[in-house]
mmCIF file of C-alpha atoms in Angstrom:
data_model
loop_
_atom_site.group_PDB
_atom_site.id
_atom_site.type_symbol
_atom_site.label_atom_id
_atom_site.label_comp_id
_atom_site.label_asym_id
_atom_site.label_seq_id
_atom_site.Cartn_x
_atom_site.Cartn_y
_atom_site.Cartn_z
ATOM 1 C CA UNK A 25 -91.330 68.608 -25.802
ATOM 2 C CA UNK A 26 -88.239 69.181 -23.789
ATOM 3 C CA UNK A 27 -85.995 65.902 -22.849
ATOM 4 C CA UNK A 28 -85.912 65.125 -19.175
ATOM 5 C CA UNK A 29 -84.478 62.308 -17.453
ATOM 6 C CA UNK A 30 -86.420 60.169 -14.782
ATOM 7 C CA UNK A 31 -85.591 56.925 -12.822
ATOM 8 C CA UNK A 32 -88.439 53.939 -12.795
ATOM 9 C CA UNK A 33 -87.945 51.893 -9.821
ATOM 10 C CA UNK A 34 -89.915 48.535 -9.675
ATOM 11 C CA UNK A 35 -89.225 44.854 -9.415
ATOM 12 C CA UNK A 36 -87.305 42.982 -12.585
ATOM 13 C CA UNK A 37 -87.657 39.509 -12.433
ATOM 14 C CA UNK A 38 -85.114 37.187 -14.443
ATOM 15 C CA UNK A 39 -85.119 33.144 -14.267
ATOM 16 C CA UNK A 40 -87.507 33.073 -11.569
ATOM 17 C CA UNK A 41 -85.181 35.720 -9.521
ATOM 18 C CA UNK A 42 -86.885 38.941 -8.412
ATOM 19 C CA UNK A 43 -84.699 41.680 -8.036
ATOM 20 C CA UNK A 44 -85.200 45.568 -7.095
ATOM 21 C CA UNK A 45 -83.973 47.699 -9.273
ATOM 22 C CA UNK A 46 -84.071 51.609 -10.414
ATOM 23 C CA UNK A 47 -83.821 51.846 -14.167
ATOM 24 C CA UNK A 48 -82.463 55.604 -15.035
ATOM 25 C CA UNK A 49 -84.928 56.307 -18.808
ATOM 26 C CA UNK A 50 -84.388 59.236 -20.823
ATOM 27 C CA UNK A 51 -88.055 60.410 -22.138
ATOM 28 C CA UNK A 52 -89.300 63.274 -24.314
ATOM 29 C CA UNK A 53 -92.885 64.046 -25.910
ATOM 30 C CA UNK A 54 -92.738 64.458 -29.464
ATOM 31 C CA UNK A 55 -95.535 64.699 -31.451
ATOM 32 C CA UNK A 56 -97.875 63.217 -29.403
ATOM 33 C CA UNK A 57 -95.774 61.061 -29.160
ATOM 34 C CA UNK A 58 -93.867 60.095 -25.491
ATOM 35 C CA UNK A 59 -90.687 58.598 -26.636
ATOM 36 C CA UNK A 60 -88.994 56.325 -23.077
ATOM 37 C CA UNK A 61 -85.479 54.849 -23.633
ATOM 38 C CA UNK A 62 -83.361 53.065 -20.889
ATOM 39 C CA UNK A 63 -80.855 50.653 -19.940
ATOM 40 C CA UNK A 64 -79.987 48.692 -17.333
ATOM 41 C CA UNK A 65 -76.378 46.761 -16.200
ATOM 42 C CA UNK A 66 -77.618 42.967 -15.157
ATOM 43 C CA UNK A 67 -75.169 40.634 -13.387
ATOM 44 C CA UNK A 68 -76.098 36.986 -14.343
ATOM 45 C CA UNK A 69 -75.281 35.971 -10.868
ATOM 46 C CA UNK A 70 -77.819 38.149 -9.019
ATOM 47 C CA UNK A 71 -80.257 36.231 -11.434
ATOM 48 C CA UNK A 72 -79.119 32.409 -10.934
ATOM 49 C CA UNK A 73 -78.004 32.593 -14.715
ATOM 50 C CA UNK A 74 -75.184 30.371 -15.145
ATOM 51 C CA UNK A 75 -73.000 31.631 -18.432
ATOM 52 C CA UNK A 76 -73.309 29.648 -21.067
ATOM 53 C CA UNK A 77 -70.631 26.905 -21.567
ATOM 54 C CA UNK A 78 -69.583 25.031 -25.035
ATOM 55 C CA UNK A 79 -66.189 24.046 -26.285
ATOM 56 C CA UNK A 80 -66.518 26.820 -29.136
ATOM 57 C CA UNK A 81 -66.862 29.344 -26.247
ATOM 58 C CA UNK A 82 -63.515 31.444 -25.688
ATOM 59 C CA UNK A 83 -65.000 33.394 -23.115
ATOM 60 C CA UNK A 84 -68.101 34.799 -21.428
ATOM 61 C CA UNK A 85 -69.056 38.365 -20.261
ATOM 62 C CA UNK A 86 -70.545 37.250 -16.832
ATOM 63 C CA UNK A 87 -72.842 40.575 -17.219
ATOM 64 C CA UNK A 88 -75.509 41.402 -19.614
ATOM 65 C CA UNK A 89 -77.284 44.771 -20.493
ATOM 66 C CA UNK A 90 -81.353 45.459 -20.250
ATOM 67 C CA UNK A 91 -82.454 47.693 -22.971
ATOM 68 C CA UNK A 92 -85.918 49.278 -23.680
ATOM 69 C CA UNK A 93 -87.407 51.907 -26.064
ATOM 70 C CA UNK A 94 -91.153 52.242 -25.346
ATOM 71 C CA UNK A 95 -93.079 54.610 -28.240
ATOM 72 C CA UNK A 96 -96.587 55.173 -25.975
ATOM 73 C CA UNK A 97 -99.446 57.633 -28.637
ATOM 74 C CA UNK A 98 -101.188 60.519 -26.122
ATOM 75 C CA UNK A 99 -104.957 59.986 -27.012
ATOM 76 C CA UNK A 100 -107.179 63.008 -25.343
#
């Protein structure tokens, strides 16, 4: 039941652009319950993303942010 911190490491892959990447996820058992949040800083240009463009457009953050909650049920 006690929170612990771990880092998932795998391959993301964005706009047909693989990338390696280490994805820091808080997780905690609750319940029966193992409760898995994280986040993860993405840079459009390590992804070939171009920023959108459009006259009604002032500006555009040129990064983006990966979140995930995953709620996975412990069956014995």
């Amino acid at each position: 039941g006690e929170a612990a911190t771990v880092n998932a490491q795998g391959t993301l892959t964005l706009h047909g652009v693989s990338q390696e990447v280490v994805i820091p996820l808080d997780v905690q058992l609750t319940d029966g319950m193992l409760v898995v949040v994280g986040s993860l800083d993405i840079a459009l240009v390590d992804y070939d993303i171009d920023a959108p463009q459009s006259s009604s457009v002032v500006s555009v953050n040129h990064t983006g942010v990966l979140e995930l909650q995953l709620f996975l049920t412990i069956t014995y």
